[in-house]
mmCIF file of C-alpha atoms in Angstrom:
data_model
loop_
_atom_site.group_PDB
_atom_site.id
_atom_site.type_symbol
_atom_site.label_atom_id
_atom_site.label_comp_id
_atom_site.label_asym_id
_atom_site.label_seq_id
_atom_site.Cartn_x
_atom_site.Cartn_y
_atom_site.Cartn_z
ATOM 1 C CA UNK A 61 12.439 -38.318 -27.455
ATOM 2 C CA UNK A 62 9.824 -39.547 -29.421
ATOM 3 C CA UNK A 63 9.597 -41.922 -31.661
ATOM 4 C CA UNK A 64 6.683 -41.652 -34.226
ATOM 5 C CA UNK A 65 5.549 -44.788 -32.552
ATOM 6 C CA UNK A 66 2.824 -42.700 -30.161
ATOM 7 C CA UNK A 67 4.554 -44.547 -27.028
ATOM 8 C CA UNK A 68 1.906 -42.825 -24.548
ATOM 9 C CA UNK A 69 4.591 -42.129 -21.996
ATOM 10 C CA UNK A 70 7.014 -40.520 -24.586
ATOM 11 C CA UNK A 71 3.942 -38.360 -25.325
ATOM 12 C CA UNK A 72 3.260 -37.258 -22.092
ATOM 13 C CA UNK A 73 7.013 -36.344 -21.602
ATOM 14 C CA UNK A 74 6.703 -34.246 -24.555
ATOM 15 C CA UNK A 75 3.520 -32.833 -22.861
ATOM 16 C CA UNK A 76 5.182 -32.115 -19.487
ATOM 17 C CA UNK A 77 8.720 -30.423 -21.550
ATOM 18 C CA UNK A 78 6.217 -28.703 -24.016
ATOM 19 C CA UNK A 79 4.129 -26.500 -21.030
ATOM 20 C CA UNK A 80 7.363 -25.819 -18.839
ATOM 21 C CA UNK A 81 8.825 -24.322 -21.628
ATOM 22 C CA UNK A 82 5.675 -22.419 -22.378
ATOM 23 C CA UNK A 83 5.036 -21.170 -18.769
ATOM 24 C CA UNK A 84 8.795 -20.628 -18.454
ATOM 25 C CA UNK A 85 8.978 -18.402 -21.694
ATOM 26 C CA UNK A 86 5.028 -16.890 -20.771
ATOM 27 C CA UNK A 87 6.520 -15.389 -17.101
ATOM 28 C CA UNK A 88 10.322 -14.732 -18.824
ATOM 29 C CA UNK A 89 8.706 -12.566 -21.597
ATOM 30 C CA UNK A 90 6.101 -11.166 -18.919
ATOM 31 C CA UNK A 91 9.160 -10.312 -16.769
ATOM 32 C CA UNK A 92 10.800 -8.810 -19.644
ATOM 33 C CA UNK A 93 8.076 -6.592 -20.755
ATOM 34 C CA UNK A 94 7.701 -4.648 -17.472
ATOM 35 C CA UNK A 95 10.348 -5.045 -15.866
ATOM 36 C CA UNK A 96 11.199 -1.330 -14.565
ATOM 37 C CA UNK A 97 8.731 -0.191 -16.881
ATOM 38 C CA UNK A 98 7.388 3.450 -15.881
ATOM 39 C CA UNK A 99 3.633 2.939 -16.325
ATOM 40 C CA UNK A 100 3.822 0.095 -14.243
ATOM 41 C CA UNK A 101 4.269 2.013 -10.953
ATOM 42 C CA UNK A 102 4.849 0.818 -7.208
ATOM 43 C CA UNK A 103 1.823 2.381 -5.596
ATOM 44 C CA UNK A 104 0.012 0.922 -3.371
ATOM 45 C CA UNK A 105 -2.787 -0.891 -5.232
ATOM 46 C CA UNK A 106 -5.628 0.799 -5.309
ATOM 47 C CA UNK A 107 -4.584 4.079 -4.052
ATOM 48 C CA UNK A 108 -3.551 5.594 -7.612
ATOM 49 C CA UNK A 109 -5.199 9.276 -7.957
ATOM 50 C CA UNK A 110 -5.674 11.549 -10.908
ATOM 51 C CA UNK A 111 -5.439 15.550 -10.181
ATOM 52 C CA UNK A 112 -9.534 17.059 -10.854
ATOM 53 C CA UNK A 113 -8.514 20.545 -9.813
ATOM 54 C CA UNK A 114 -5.827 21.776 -7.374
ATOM 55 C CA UNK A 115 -6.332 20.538 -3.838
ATOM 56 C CA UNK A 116 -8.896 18.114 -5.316
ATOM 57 C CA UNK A 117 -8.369 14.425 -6.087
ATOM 58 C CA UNK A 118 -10.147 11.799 -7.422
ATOM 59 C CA UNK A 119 -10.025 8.096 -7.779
ATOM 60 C CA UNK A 120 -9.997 6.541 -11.333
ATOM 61 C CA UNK A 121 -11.769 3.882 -11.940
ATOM 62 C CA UNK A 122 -10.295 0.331 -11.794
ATOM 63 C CA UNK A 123 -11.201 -2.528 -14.154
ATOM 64 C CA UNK A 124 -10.075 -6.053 -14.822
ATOM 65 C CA UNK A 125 -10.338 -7.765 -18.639
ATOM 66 C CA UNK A 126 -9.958 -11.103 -18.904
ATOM 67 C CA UNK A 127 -8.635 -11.601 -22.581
ATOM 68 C CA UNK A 128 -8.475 -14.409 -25.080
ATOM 69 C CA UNK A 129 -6.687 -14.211 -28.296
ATOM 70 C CA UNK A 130 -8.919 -14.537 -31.740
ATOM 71 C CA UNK A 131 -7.590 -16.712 -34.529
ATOM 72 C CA UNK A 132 -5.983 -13.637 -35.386
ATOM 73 C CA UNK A 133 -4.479 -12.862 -32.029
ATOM 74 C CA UNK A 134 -3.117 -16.331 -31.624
ATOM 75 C CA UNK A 135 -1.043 -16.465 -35.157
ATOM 76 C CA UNK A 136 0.589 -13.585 -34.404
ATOM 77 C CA UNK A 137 1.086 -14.111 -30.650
ATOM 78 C CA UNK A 138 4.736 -13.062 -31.003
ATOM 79 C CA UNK A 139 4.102 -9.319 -31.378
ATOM 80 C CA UNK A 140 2.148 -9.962 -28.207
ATOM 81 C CA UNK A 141 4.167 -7.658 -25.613
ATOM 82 C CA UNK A 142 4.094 -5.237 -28.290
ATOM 83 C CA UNK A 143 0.883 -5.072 -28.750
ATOM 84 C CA UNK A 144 -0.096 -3.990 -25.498
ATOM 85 C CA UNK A 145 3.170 -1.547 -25.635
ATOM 86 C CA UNK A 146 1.676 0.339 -28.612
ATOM 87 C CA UNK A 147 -2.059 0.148 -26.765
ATOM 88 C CA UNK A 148 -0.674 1.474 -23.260
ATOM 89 C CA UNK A 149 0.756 4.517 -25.469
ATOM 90 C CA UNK A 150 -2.208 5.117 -27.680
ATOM 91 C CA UNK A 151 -4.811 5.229 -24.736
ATOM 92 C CA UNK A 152 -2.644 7.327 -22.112
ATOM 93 C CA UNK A 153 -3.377 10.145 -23.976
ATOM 94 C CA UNK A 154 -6.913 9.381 -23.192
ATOM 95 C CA UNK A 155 -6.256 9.360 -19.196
ATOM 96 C CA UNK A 156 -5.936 5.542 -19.266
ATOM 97 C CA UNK A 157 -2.896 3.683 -17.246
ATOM 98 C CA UNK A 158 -2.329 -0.075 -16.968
ATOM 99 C CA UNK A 159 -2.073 -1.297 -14.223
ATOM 100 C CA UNK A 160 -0.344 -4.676 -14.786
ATOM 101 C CA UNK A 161 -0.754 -7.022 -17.273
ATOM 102 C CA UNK A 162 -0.362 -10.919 -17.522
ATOM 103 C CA UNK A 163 0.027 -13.339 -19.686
ATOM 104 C CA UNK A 164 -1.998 -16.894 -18.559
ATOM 105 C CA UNK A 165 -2.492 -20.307 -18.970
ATOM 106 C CA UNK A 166 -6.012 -21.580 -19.125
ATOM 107 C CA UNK A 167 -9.501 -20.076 -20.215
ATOM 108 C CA UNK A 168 -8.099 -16.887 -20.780
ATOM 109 C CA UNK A 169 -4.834 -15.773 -22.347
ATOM 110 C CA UNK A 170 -4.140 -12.749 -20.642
ATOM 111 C CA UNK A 171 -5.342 -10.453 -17.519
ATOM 112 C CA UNK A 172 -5.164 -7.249 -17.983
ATOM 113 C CA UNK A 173 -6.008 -4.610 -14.977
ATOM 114 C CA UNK A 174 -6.300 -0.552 -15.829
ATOM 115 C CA UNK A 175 -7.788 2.291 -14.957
ATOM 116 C CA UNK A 176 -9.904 4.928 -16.711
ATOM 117 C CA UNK A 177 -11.712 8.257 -15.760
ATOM 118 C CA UNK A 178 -15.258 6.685 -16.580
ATOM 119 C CA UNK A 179 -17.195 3.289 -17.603
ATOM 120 C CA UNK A 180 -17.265 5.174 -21.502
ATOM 121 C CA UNK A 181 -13.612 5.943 -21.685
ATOM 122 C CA UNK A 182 -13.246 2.113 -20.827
ATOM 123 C CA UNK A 183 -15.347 1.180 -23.261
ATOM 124 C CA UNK A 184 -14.268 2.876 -25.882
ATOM 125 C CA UNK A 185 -10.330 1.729 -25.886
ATOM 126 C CA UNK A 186 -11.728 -1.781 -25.210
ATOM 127 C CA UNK A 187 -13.966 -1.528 -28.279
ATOM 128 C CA UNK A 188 -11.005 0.041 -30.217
ATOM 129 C CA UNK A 189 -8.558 -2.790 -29.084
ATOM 130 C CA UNK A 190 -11.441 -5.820 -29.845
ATOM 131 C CA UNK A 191 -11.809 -4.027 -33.135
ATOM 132 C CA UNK A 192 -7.943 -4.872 -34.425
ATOM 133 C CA UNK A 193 -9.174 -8.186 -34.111
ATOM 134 C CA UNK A 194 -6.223 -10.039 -31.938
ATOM 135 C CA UNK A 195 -8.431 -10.133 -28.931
ATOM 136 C CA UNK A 196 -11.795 -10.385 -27.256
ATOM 137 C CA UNK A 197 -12.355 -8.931 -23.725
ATOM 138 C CA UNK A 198 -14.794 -9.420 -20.820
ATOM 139 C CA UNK A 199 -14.364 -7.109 -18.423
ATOM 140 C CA UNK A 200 -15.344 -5.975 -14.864
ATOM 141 C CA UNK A 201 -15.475 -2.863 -12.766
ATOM 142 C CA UNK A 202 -13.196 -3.292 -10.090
ATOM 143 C CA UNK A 203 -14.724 -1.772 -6.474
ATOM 144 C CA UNK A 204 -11.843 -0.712 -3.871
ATOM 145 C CA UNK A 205 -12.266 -0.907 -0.036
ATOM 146 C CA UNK A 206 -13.645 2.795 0.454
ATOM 147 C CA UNK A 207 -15.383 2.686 -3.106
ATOM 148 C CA UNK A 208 -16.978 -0.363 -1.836
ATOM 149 C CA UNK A 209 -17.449 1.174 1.907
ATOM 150 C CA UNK A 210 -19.883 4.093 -0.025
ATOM 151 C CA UNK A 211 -21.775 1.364 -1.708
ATOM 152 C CA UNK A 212 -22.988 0.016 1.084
ATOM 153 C CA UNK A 213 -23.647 3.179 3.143
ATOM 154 C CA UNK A 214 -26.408 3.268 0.236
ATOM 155 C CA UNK A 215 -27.812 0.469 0.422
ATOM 156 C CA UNK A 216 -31.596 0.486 2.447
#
């Protein structure tokens, strides 16, 4: 326990308690918030299709956001799982699915993978979530095995 007399190993204790209990609660609620959870499906990664027309499918686009709470974001970091609850909904109708979604430690405070038809449907629910102010994103196109084996049957 500490003391008030900043005893550097009582502080360090408190250190070492403080971020179990924060990575224990981070994968607990993380657990909690997908666990069976039907837009989180058991596909094989990578392999998730969207119907173009009958006999005709397509690959959606995968991307990967690395996220970090705003000032904002951070003061209300309870309504966290929620958040991204109400954003899953609001974009599905849009052809977007989450893919999974973590919560981290480090640079970034959460890592969030999805797919979208096209680079300006993923742009626009990003802009629309960054907009609310809880979050900024950076994000990446994601390149599967066979997207990636067409790539470089282009290349010169």
């Amino acid at each position: 326990m500490l003391t008030g007399n900043g005893d550097p190993d009582s502080i360090g204790l408190m250190k070492i308690k403080t971020t179990g209990l924060i990575l224990a609660l981070c994968f607990f609620g993380a657990a909690l918030c997908f666990a069976d959870d039907p837009r989180m499906s058991t596909s094989k990664p990578n392999e998730s299709k969207s119907k173009v027309t009958p006999g005709t499918e397509k690959v959606k686009p995968t991307y990967i956001s690395l996220v970090q709470f705003t000032d904002k974001g951070i003061q209300d970091a309870k309504q966290t799982t929620q958040r991204v609850a109400a954003w899953a909904a609001k974009v599905q109708s849009m052809g977007v699915t989450i893919k999974q979604m973590y919560w981290t430690l480090g640079q970034y405070d959460q890592v969030c993978i999805f797919e979208a038809p096209d680079d300006e449907t993923a742009a626009s629910v990003l802009l629309a979530a960054d907009m609310l102010g809880n979050i900024r994103t950076q994000t990446m196109r994601a390149f599967t095995a066979s997207e990636m084996d067409k790539i470089l049957a282009k290349v010169p």
